[in-house]
CSV table of C-alpha atoms in Angstrom, one decimal:
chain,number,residue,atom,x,y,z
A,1,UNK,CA,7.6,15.1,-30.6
A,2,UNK,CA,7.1,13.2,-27.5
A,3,UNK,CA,3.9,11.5,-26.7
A,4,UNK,CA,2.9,11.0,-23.1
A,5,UNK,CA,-0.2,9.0,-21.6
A,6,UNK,CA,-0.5,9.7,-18.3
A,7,UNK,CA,-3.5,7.7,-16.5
A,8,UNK,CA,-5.7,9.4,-13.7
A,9,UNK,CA,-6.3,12.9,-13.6
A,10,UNK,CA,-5.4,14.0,-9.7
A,11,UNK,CA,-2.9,15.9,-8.1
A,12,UNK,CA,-0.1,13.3,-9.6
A,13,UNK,CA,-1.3,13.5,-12.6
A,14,UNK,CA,-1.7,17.2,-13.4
A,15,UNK,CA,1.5,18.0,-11.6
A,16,UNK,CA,3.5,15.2,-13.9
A,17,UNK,CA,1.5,16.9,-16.9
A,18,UNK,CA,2.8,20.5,-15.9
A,19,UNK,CA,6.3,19.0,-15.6
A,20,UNK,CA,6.1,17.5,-19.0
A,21,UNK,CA,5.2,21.0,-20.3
A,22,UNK,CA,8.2,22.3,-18.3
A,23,UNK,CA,10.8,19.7,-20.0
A,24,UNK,CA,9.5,19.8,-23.7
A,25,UNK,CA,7.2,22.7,-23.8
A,26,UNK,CA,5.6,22.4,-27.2
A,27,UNK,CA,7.8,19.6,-28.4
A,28,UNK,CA,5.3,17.5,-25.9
A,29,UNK,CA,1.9,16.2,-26.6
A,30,UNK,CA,0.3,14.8,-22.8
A,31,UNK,CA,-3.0,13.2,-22.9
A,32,UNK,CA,-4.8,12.5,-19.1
A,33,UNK,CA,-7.0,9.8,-19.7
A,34,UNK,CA,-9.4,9.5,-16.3
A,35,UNK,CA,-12.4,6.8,-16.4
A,36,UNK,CA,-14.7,9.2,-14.7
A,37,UNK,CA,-16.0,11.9,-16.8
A,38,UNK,CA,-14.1,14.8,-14.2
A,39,UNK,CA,-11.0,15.6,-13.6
A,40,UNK,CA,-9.3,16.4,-10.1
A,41,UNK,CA,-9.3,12.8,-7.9
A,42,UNK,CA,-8.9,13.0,-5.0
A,43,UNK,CA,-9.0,17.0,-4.9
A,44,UNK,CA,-13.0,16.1,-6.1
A,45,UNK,CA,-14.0,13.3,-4.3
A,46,UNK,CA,-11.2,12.6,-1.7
A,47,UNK,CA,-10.4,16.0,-0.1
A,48,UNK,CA,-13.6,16.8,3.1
A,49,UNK,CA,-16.1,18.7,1.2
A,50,UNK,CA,-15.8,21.6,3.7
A,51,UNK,CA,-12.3,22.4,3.1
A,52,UNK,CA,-12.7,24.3,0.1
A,53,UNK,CA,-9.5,26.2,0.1
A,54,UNK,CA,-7.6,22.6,-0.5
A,55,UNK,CA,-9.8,21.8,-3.3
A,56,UNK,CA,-8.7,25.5,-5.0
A,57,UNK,CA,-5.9,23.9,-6.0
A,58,UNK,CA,-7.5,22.4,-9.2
A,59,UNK,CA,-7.3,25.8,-10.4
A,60,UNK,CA,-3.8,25.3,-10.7
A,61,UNK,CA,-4.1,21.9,-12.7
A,62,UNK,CA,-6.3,24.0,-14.9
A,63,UNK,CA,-4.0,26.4,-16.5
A,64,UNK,CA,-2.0,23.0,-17.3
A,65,UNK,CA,-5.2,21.6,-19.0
A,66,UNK,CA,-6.1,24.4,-21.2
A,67,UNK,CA,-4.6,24.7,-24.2
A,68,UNK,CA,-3.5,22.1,-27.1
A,69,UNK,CA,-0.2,20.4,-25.1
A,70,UNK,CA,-2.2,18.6,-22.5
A,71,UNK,CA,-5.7,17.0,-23.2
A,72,UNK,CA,-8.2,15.7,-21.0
A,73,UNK,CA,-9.6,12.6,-22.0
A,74,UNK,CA,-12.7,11.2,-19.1
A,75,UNK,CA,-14.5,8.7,-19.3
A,76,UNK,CA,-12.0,6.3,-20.8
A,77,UNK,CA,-11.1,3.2,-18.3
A,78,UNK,CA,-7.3,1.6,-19.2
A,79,UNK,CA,-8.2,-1.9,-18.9
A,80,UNK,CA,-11.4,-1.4,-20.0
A,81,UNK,CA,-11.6,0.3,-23.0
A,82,UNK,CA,-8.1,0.5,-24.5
A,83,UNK,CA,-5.3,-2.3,-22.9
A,84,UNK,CA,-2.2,-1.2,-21.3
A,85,UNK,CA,-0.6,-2.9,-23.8
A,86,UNK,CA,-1.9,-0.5,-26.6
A,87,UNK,CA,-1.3,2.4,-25.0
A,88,UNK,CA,2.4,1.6,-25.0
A,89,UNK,CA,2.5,1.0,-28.5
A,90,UNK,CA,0.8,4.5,-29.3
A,91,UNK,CA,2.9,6.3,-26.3
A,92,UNK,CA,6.2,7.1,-25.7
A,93,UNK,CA,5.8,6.9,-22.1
A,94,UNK,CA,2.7,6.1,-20.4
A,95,UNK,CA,2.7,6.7,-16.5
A,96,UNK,CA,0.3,5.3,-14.2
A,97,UNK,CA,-1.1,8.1,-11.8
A,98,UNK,CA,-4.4,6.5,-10.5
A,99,UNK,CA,-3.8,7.0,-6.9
A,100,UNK,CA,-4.7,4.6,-4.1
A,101,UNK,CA,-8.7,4.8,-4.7
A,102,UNK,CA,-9.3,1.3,-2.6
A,103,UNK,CA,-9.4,0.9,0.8
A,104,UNK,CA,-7.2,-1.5,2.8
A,105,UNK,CA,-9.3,-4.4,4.7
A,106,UNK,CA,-9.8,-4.5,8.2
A,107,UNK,CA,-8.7,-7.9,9.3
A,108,UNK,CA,-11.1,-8.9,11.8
A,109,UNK,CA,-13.9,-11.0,12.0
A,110,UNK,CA,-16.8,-9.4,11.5
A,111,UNK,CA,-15.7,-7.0,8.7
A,112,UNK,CA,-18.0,-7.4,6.5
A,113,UNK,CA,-21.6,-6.7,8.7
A,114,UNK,CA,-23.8,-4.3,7.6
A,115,UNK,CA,-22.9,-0.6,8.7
A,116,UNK,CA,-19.1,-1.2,8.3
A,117,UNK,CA,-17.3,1.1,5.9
A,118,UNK,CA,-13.8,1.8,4.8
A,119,UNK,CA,-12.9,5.6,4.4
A,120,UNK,CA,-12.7,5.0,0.8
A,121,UNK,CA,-16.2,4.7,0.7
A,122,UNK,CA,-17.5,6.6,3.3
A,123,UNK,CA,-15.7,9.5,2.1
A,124,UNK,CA,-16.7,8.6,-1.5
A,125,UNK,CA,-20.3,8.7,-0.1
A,126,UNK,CA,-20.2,12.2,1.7
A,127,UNK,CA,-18.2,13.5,-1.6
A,128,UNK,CA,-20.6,12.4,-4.3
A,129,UNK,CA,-18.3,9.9,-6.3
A,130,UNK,CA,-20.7,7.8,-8.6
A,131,UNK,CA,-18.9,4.3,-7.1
A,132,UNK,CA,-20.4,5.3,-3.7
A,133,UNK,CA,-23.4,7.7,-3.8
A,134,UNK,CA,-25.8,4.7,-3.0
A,135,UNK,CA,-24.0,3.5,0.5
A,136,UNK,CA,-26.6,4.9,2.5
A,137,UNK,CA,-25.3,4.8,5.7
A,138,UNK,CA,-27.6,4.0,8.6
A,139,UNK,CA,-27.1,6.7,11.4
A,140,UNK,CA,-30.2,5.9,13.0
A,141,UNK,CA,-27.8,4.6,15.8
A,142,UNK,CA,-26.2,6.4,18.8
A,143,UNK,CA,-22.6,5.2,18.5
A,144,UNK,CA,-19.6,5.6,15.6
A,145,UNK,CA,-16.5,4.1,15.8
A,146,UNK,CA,-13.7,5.9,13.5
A,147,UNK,CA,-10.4,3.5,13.4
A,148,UNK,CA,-7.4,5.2,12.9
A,149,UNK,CA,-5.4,8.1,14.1
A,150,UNK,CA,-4.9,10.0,11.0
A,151,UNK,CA,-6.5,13.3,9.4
A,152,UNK,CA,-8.9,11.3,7.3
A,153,UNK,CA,-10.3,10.1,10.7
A,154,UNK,CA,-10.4,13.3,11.4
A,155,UNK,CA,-12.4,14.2,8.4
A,156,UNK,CA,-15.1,11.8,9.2
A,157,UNK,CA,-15.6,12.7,13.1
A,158,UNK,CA,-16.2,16.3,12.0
A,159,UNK,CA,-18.3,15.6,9.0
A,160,UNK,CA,-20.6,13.3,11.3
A,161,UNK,CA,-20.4,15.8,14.1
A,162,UNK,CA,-21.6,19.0,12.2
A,163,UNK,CA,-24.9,20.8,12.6
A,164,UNK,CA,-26.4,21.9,8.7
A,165,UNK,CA,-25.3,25.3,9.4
A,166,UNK,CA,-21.7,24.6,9.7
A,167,UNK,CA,-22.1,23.4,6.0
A,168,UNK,CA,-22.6,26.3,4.5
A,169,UNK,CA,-20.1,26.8,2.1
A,170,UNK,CA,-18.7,23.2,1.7
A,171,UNK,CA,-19.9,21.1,-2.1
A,172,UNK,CA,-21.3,18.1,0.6
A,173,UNK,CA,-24.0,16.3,-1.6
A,174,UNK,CA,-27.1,16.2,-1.1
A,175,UNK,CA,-28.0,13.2,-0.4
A,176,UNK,CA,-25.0,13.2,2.2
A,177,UNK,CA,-26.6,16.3,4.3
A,178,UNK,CA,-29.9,15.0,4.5
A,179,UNK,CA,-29.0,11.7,6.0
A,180,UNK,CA,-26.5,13.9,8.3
A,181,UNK,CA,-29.5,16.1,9.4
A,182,UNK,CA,-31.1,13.1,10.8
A,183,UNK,CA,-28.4,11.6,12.6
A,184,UNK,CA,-28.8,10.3,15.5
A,185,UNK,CA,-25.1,9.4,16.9
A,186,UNK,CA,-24.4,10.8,20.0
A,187,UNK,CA,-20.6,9.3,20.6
A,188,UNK,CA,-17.5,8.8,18.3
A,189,UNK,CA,-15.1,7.1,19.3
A,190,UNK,CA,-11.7,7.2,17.7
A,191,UNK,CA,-9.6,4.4,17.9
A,192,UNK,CA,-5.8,4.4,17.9
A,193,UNK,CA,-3.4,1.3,18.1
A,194,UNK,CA,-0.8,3.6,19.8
A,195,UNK,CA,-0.5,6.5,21.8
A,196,UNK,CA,-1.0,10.2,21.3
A,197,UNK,CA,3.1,10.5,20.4
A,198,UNK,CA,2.4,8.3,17.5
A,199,UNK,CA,-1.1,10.0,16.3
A,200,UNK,CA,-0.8,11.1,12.3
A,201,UNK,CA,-2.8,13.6,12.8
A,202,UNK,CA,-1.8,17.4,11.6
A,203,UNK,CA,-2.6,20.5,14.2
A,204,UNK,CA,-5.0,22.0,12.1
A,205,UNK,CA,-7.1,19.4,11.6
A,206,UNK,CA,-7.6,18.3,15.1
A,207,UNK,CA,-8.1,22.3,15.7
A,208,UNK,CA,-11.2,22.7,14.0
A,209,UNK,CA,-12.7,20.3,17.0
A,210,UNK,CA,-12.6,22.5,19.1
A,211,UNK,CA,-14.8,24.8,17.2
A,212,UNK,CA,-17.7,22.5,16.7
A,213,UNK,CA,-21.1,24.1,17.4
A,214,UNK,CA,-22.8,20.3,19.0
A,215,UNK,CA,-19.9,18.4,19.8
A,216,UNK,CA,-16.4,18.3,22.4
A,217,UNK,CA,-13.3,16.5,22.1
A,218,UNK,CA,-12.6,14.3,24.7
A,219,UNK,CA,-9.0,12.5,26.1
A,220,UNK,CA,-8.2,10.8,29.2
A,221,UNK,CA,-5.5,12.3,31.1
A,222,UNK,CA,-4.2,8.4,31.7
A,223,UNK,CA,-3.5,7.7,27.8
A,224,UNK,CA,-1.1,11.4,28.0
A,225,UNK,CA,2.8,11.0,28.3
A,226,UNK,CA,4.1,12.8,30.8
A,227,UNK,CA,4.7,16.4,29.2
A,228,UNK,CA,8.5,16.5,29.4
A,229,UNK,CA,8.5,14.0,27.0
A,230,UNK,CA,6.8,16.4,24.3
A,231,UNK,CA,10.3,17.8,24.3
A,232,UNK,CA,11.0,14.7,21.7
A,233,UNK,CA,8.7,15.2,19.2
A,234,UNK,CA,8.7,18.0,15.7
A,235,UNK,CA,7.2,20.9,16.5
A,236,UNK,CA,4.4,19.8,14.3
A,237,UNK,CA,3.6,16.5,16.0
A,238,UNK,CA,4.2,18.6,19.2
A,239,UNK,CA,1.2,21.3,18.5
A,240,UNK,CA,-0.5,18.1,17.9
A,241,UNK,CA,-0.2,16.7,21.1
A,242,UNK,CA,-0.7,20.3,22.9
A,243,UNK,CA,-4.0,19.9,21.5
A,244,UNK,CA,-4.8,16.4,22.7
A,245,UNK,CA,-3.7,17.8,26.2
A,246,UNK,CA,-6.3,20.9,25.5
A,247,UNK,CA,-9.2,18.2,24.9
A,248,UNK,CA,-8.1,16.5,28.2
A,249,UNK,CA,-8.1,19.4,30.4
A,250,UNK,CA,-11.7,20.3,28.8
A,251,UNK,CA,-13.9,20.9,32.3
A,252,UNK,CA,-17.3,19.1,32.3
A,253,UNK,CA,-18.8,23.1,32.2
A,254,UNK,CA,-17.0,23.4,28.9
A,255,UNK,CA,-19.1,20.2,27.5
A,256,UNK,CA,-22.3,21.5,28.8
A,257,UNK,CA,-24.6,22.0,26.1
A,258,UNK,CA,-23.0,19.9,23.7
A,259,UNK,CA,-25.0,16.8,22.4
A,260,UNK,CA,-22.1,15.1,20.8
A,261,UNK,CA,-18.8,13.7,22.2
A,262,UNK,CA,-16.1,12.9,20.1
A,263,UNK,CA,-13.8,10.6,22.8
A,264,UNK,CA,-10.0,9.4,22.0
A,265,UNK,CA,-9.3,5.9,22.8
A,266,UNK,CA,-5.5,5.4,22.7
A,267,UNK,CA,-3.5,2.3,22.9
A,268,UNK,CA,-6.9,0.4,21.5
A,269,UNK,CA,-6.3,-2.3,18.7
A,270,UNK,CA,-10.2,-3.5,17.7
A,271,UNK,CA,-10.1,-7.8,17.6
A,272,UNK,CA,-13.9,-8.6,16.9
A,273,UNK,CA,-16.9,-7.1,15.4
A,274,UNK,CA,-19.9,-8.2,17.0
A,275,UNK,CA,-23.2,-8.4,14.8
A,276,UNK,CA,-26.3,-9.3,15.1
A,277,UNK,CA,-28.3,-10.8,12.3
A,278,UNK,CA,-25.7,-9.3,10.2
A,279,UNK,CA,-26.2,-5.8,11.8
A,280,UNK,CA,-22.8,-4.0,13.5
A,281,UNK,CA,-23.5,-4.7,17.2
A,282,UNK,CA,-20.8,-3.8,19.3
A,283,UNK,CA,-16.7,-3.8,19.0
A,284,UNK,CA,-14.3,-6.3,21.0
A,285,UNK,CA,-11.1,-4.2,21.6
A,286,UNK,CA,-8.0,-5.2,23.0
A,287,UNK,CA,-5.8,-3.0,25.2
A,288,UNK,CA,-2.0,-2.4,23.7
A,289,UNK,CA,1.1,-1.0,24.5
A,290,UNK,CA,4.0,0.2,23.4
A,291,UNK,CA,7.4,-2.3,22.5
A,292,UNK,CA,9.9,-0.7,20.7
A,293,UNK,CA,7.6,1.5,19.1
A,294,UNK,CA,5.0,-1.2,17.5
A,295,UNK,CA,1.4,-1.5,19.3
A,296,UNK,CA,1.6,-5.3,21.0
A,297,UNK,CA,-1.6,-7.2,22.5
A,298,UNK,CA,-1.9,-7.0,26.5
A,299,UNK,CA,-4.5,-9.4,26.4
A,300,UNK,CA,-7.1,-7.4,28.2
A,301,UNK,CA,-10.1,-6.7,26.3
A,302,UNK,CA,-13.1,-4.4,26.4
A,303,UNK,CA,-16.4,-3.7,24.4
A,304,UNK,CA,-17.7,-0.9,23.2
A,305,UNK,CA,-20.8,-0.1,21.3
A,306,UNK,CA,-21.2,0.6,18.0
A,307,UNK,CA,-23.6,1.3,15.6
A,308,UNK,CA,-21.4,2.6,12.5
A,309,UNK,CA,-18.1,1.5,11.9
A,310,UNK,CA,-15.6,3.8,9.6
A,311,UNK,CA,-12.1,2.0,8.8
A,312,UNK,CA,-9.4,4.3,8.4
A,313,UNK,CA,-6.3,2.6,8.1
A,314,UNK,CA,-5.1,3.0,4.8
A,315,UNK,CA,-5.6,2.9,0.9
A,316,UNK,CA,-4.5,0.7,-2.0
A,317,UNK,CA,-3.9,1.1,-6.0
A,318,UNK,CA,-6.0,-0.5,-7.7
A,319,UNK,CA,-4.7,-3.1,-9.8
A,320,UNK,CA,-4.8,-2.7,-14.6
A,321,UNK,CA,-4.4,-5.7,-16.2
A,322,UNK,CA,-1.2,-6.2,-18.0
A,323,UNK,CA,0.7,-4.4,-15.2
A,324,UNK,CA,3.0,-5.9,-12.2
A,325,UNK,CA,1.1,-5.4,-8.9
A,326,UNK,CA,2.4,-6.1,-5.4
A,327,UNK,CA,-0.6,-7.0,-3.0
A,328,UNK,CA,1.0,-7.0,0.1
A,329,UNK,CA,2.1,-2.9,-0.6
A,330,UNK,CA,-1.1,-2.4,-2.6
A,331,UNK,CA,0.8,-0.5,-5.6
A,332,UNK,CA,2.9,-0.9,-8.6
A,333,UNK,CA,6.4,-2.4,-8.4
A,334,UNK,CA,8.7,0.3,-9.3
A,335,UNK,CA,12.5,1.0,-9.3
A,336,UNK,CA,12.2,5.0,-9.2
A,337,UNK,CA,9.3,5.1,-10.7
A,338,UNK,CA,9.8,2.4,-13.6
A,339,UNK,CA,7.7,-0.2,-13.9
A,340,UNK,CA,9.0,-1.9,-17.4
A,341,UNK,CA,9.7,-0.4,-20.8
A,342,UNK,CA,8.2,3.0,-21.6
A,343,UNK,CA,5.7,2.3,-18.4
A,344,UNK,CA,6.0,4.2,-15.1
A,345,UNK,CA,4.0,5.4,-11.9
A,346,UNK,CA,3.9,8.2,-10.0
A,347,UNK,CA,1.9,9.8,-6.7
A,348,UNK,CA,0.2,7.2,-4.0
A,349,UNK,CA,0.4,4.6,-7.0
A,350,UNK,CA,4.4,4.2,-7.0
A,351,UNK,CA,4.8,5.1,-3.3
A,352,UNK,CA,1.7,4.4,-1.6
A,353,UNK,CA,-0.6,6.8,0.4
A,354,UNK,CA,1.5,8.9,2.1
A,355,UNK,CA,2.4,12.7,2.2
A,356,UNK,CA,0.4,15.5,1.5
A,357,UNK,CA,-1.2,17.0,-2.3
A,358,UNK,CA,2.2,19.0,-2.4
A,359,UNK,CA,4.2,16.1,-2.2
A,360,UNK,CA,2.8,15.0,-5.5
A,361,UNK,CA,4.5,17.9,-7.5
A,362,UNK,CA,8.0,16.5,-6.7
A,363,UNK,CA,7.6,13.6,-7.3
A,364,UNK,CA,5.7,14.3,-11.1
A,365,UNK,CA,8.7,16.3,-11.9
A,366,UNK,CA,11.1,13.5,-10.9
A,367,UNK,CA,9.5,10.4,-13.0
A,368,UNK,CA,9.4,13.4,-15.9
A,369,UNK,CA,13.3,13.0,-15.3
A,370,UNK,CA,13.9,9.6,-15.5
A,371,UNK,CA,11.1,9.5,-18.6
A,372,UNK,CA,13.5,12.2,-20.3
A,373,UNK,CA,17.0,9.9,-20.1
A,374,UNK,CA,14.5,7.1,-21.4
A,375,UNK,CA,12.8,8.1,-24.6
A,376,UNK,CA,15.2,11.3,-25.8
A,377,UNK,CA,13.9,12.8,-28.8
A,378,UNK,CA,10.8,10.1,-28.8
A,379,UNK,CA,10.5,7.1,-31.0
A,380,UNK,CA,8.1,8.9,-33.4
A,381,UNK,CA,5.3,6.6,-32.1
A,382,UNK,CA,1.0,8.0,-33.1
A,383,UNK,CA,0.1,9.0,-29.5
A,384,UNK,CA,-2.8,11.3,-29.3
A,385,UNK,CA,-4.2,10.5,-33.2
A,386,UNK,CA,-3.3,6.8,-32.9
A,387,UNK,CA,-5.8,6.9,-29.8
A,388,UNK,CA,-8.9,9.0,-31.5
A,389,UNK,CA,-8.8,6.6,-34.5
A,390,UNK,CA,-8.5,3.3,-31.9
A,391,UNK,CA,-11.4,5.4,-29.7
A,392,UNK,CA,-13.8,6.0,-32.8
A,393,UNK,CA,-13.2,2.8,-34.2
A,394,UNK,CA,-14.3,1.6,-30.5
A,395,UNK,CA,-17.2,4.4,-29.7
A,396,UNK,CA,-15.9,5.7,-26.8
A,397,UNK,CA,-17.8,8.6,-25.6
A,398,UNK,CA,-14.4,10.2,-24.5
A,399,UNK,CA,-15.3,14.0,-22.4
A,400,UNK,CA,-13.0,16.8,-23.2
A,401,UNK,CA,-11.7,19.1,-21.0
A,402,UNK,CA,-14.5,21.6,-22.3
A,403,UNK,CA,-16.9,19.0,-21.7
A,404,UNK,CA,-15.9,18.8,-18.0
A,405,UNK,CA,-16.4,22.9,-18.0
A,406,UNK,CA,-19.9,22.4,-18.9
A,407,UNK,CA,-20.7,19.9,-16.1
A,408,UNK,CA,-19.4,22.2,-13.8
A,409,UNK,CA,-21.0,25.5,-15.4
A,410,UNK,CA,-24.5,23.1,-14.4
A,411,UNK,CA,-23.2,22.2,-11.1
A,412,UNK,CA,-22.9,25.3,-10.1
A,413,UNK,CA,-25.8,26.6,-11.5
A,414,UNK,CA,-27.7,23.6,-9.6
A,415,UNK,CA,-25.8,24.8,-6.4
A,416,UNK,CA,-28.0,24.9,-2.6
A,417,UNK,CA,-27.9,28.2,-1.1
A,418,UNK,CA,-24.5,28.9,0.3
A,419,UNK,CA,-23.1,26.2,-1.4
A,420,UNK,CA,-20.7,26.2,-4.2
A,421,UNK,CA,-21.9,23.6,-6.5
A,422,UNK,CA,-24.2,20.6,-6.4
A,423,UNK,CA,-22.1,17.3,-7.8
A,424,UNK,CA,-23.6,15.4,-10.3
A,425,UNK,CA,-23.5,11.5,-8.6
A,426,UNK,CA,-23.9,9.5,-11.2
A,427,UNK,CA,-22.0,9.0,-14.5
A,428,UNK,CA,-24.9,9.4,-16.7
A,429,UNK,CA,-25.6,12.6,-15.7
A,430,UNK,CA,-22.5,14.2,-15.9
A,431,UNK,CA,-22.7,13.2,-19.7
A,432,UNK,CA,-26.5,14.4,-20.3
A,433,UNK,CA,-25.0,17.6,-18.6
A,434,UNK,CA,-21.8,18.2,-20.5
A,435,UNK,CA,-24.3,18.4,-23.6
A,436,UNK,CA,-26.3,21.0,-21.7
């Protein structure tokens, strides 16, 4: 029998599970330990709340949680609760899928005034995970600035940008739609350090601007390349790009009527924060161009205003005691996927945040590989009933996967009209409801 801990229960971590049960089949015990009481990461609390057919993947990941090979086990923080240490002495392999659940700093001055998020958090906010459900925003404001030219960006323009009806359908919290009824922003702004041949941004995604019920897209026709030069690009980033070229030829009768403007700033690298009593005041930005395809200073500078402030430039693992952790990458140190003895990674936490949910499932099966050359038969180590006895000699409240059924059975049964569930946003009452 081979025992495997595998540690955070999101795409990499129920895709390396069903790999496991693809290389060992019963000869296999996995245990997911998460310390949130639900399963699904990112696919929960990471994924925009009204892209529902994404989040359908977790039905996948649960034909790999039920039955006896792979066990759910929430609420249960490594580092916390049981050392990394331990669960290497219990475990044949124990693989480190946590993700990249922190957000990467914006190094300015000015950072930290009030009204200035990361995406982590913002998004964590809109999505109902218990670390953020208590942000509370202020949108009283007129002006958000979104930094960063990627799909997450994206995520949070249209999520500030939609009318209540155009949520109908999406798991949005509660306390998220509320606050968005009574926006009052009027502009976003999306800053880019480079231009639109550089933008991360996926075709579909910057599609659904266009069908906004209160807001436009907007692009200067002076930030476009000239359009022979499209011929260069994927026919991905190219759609891409056709788009941005749509949203510039946009006549001002096609913006009539809508209250909200959503503008692209290209070649736009923010330098200051401006605040006032600690309050987000206004941006510095400088104006940048292109050098061998890295963003460099021009030394001209502008000011826009701003009264929100959404950082989207990145994520980073967080760091478990006992474990190796490079700052500067914000992951684990890994050769392939090893870390040290009979400890690996896998996902956004061995090759930072990048790709899509797919790209997970290859790499799951691959650190399965090199797990299999490593531990053979297995060393006949206690896995799964060396960790109940070390959990009920410590109390844990561990949630099963059954548990995490019933939470959900009460979220839905809590649901809005026209919504699919209502989240529980705090830890405490995921519990009270799993006994429900």
């Amino acid at each position: 029998m081979r025992h495997i801990a595998i540690v955070g229960s999101g795409p990499a971590g129920y895709y390396t599970a069903e790999a496991a049960v693809k290389q060992w089949g019963e000869d296999a015990r996995v245990d997911i330990f998460d310390k949130l009481p639900v399963p699904f990461g990112l696919i929960r609390t990471g994924v925009a709340p009204d892209h529902q057919s994404i989040k359908a993947v977790a039905r996948r990941y649960e034909k790999t949680a039920i039955g006896d090979t792979v066990r759910f086990a929430g609420n249960v923080e490594i580092g916390r609760d049981i050392a990394i240490e331990e669960l290497t002495e219990l475990y044949d392999a124990v693989i480190l899928a946590t993700g990249a659940p922190r957000d990467r700093d914006l190094p300015i001055p000015g950072a930290d005034s009030a009204n200035v998020f990361g995406s982590a958090a913002f998004v964590g906010w809109y999505n109902g995970h218990p670390e953020y459900a208590a942000l509370a925003p202020d949108l009283s404001g007129r002006h958000a600035v979104i930094v960063g030219m990627g799909n997450v960006a994206l995520d949070v323009a249209r999520i500030l940008s939609k009318t209540e009806a155009e949520f109908e359908g999406s798991d949005i919290v509660a306390h998220a739609l509320e606050r968005l009824r009574d926006s009052n922003i009027e502009t976003i702004t999306i800053l880019g350090r480079r231009g639109p041949h550089q933008i991360m941004m996926t075709p579909k995604e910057l599609g659904e601007l266009l069908r906004l019920e209160r807001a436009v897209p907007r692009v200067e026709n002076a930030d476009l390349p000239p359009p022979e030069s499209d011929d260069m690009l994927d026919p991905g980033q190219r759609k891409s790009v056709t788009l941005l070229r749509e949203f510039a030829a946009l006549s001002p009768f096609d913006r009539t009527g809508k209250a909200l403007s959503i503008n692209f700033d290209f070649f736009a690298s923010p330098t200051l924060i401006e605040q006032e009593g600690g309050q987000l005041s206004g941006l510095v930005v400088e104006r940048t161009e292109l050098k061998d395809g890295r963003a460099v200073g021009s030394g001209e500078t502008y000011r826009i205003p701003a009264d929100l402030l959404v950082s989207c430039i990145g994520y980073r693992t967080s760091p478990i005691v006992g474990v190796p952790f490079d700052e500067r990458a914000g992951r684990f140190p890994n050769e392939e996927g090893r870390i040290a003895p009979a400890l690996y990674c896998v996902g956004w936490a061995k090759r930072g945040p990048s790709g899509t949910i797919g790209t997970n499932r290859p790499d799951g099966y691959a650190v399965i590989e090199k797990v299999a050359e490593d531990i053979g038969e297995g060393a006949g180590k206690r896995g799964r009933e060396g960790f109940d006895e070390l959990a009920q000699k410590r109390a844990l409240d561990v949630v099963t996967f059954r548990d995490w059924q019933r939470i959900e059975e009460a979220e839905i049964a809590a649901a809005r009209s026209g919504a699919p569930r209502e989240k529980f946003v705090d830890i405490e009452s995921m519990i009270a409801a799993r006994g429900a």
